[in-house]
Amino acid sequence: HIAEKHDFMSRLSDLEAENAKKCEIIENLQLKIQELNKTIQSSQIEAPVIVQDETTNQEEIAELLSQIHAKDYEIQRLENCIQDSNNEIAEIKEILASVKASLHETKEQLEIARDETMALKMQLAEAKEKPASESSR
């Protein structure tokens, strides 16, 4: 039972270490998402457009359209990054749920082992008492 208990404790320690690593990954991904959100917000700030009378030339319009397309492309790229990060976070949450379930199962097994150990200790104590009481007769 001691070896089993040691094995359970070792497994529990390993699962806790794995859980800590995954929590750190989630925190890093959340920071990355925050940075990406800031970048999206800053890229969405509109530059003031100076409207000239009726003399606005086609080159300025083409340049503005080019800038808009570039910003649209950057926004799409950032949205894709956020979606990828969200997918990774969802996967990590699933892994954490699995680890949590495994830890719960391990805890239950440890409780069963503890109860069995206590029962065996009681049986051992009773067995030690019987010869002592029989020899006193």
Coordinates of C-alpha atoms in Angstrom, one line a residue:
H1 CA 0.0 0.0 0.0
I2 CA 2.9 2.3 0.7
A3 CA 4.2 1.8 -2.9
E4 CA 0.8 2.4 -4.3
K5 CA 0.4 5.5 -2.2
H6 CA 3.8 6.7 -3.4
D7 CA 2.8 6.0 -7.0
F8 CA -0.4 7.9 -6.6
M9 CA 1.4 10.9 -5.0
S10 CA 4.0 10.8 -7.8
R11 CA 1.2 10.8 -10.5
L12 CA -0.6 13.6 -8.7
S13 CA 2.6 15.7 -8.6
D14 CA 3.2 15.1 -12.3
L15 CA -0.4 16.1 -13.1
E16 CA -0.1 19.2 -11.0
A17 CA 3.1 20.2 -12.8
E18 CA 1.5 19.6 -16.2
N19 CA -1.5 21.7 -15.0
A20 CA 0.8 24.5 -14.0
K21 CA 2.5 24.5 -17.4
K22 CA -0.8 24.6 -19.2
C23 CA -2.0 27.5 -17.0
E24 CA 1.1 29.4 -17.9
I25 CA 0.4 28.7 -21.6
I26 CA -3.1 30.0 -21.2
E27 CA -1.9 33.2 -19.5
N28 CA 0.6 33.8 -22.3
L29 CA -2.1 33.3 -25.0
Q30 CA -4.4 35.7 -23.1
L31 CA -1.6 38.3 -23.1
K32 CA -1.1 37.7 -26.8
I33 CA -4.8 38.2 -27.4
Q34 CA -4.8 41.5 -25.4
E35 CA -1.9 42.7 -27.5
L36 CA -3.6 41.7 -30.8
N37 CA -6.8 43.5 -29.6
K38 CA -4.8 46.7 -28.9
T39 CA -3.2 46.4 -32.4
I40 CA -6.7 46.0 -33.9
Q41 CA -8.0 49.0 -32.0
S42 CA -5.1 51.2 -33.0
S43 CA -5.4 50.1 -36.7
Q44 CA -9.1 51.0 -36.6
I45 CA -8.5 54.6 -35.6
E46 CA -9.4 56.5 -38.7
A47 CA -7.0 59.0 -40.2
P48 CA -8.6 62.3 -40.9
V49 CA -9.3 62.7 -44.6
I50 CA -8.9 66.2 -45.9
V51 CA -11.4 66.8 -48.6
Q52 CA -10.2 69.3 -51.2
D53 CA -12.7 71.1 -53.2
E54 CA -13.4 69.4 -56.5
T55 CA -9.7 69.1 -57.2
T56 CA -9.0 65.9 -55.4
N57 CA -7.0 63.9 -57.8
Q58 CA -7.2 60.3 -58.7
E59 CA -3.7 59.5 -57.2
E60 CA -4.8 60.6 -53.7
I61 CA -7.9 58.5 -54.0
A62 CA -5.9 55.5 -55.2
E63 CA -3.4 55.9 -52.3
L64 CA -6.2 56.1 -49.8
L65 CA -7.8 53.0 -51.2
S66 CA -4.5 51.2 -51.1
Q67 CA -4.1 52.2 -47.4
I68 CA -7.6 51.0 -46.7
H69 CA -7.0 47.7 -48.4
A70 CA -3.7 47.3 -46.4
K71 CA -5.5 48.0 -43.1
D72 CA -8.3 45.6 -44.1
Y73 CA -5.7 42.9 -44.8
E74 CA -3.9 43.6 -41.4
I75 CA -7.3 43.5 -39.6
Q76 CA -8.1 40.2 -41.2
R77 CA -4.7 38.8 -40.4
L78 CA -5.1 39.9 -36.7
E79 CA -8.6 38.4 -36.6
N80 CA -7.2 35.1 -37.9
C81 CA -4.5 35.2 -35.2
I82 CA -7.1 35.9 -32.5
Q83 CA -9.2 33.0 -33.8
D84 CA -6.2 30.7 -33.8
S85 CA -5.4 31.8 -30.2
N86 CA -9.0 31.2 -29.2
N87 CA -8.9 27.7 -30.7
E88 CA -5.7 27.0 -28.8
I89 CA -7.3 28.3 -25.6
A90 CA -10.3 26.0 -26.2
E91 CA -8.0 23.0 -26.7
I92 CA -6.1 23.9 -23.5
K93 CA -9.3 24.2 -21.6
E94 CA -10.3 20.8 -22.7
I95 CA -6.9 19.4 -21.6
L96 CA -7.3 21.2 -18.3
A97 CA -10.7 19.7 -17.8
S98 CA -9.3 16.2 -18.6
V99 CA -6.4 16.9 -16.1
K100 CA -8.9 18.0 -13.5
A101 CA -11.0 14.9 -14.0
S102 CA -7.9 12.8 -13.8
L103 CA -6.9 14.6 -10.6
H104 CA -10.3 14.0 -9.2
E105 CA -10.1 10.3 -10.0
T106 CA -6.6 10.1 -8.5
K107 CA -8.0 11.8 -5.3
E108 CA -10.8 9.3 -5.1
Q109 CA -8.3 6.4 -5.5
L110 CA -6.1 7.9 -2.8
E111 CA -9.1 8.2 -0.5
I112 CA -10.0 4.5 -1.2
A113 CA -6.3 3.5 -0.5
R114 CA -6.4 5.6 2.7
D115 CA -9.6 3.9 3.8
E116 CA -8.2 0.5 3.0
T117 CA -5.0 1.3 4.9
M118 CA -7.0 2.4 7.9
A119 CA -9.1 -0.8 7.8
L120 CA -5.9 -2.9 7.5
K121 CA -4.4 -1.0 10.5
M122 CA -7.5 -1.7 12.5
Q123 CA -7.3 -5.4 11.6
L124 CA -3.6 -5.5 12.5
A125 CA -4.4 -3.9 15.8
E126 CA -7.2 -6.4 16.5
A127 CA -4.9 -9.3 15.5
K128 CA -2.2 -8.0 17.9
E129 CA -4.8 -7.7 20.7
K130 CA -6.2 -11.2 20.3
P131 CA -3.0 -13.1 21.1
A132 CA -2.4 -10.8 24.0
S133 CA -5.8 -11.4 25.5
E134 CA -5.6 -15.1 24.9
S135 CA -2.2 -15.4 26.6
S136 CA -3.5 -13.5 29.6
R137 CA -6.2 -16.2 30.2

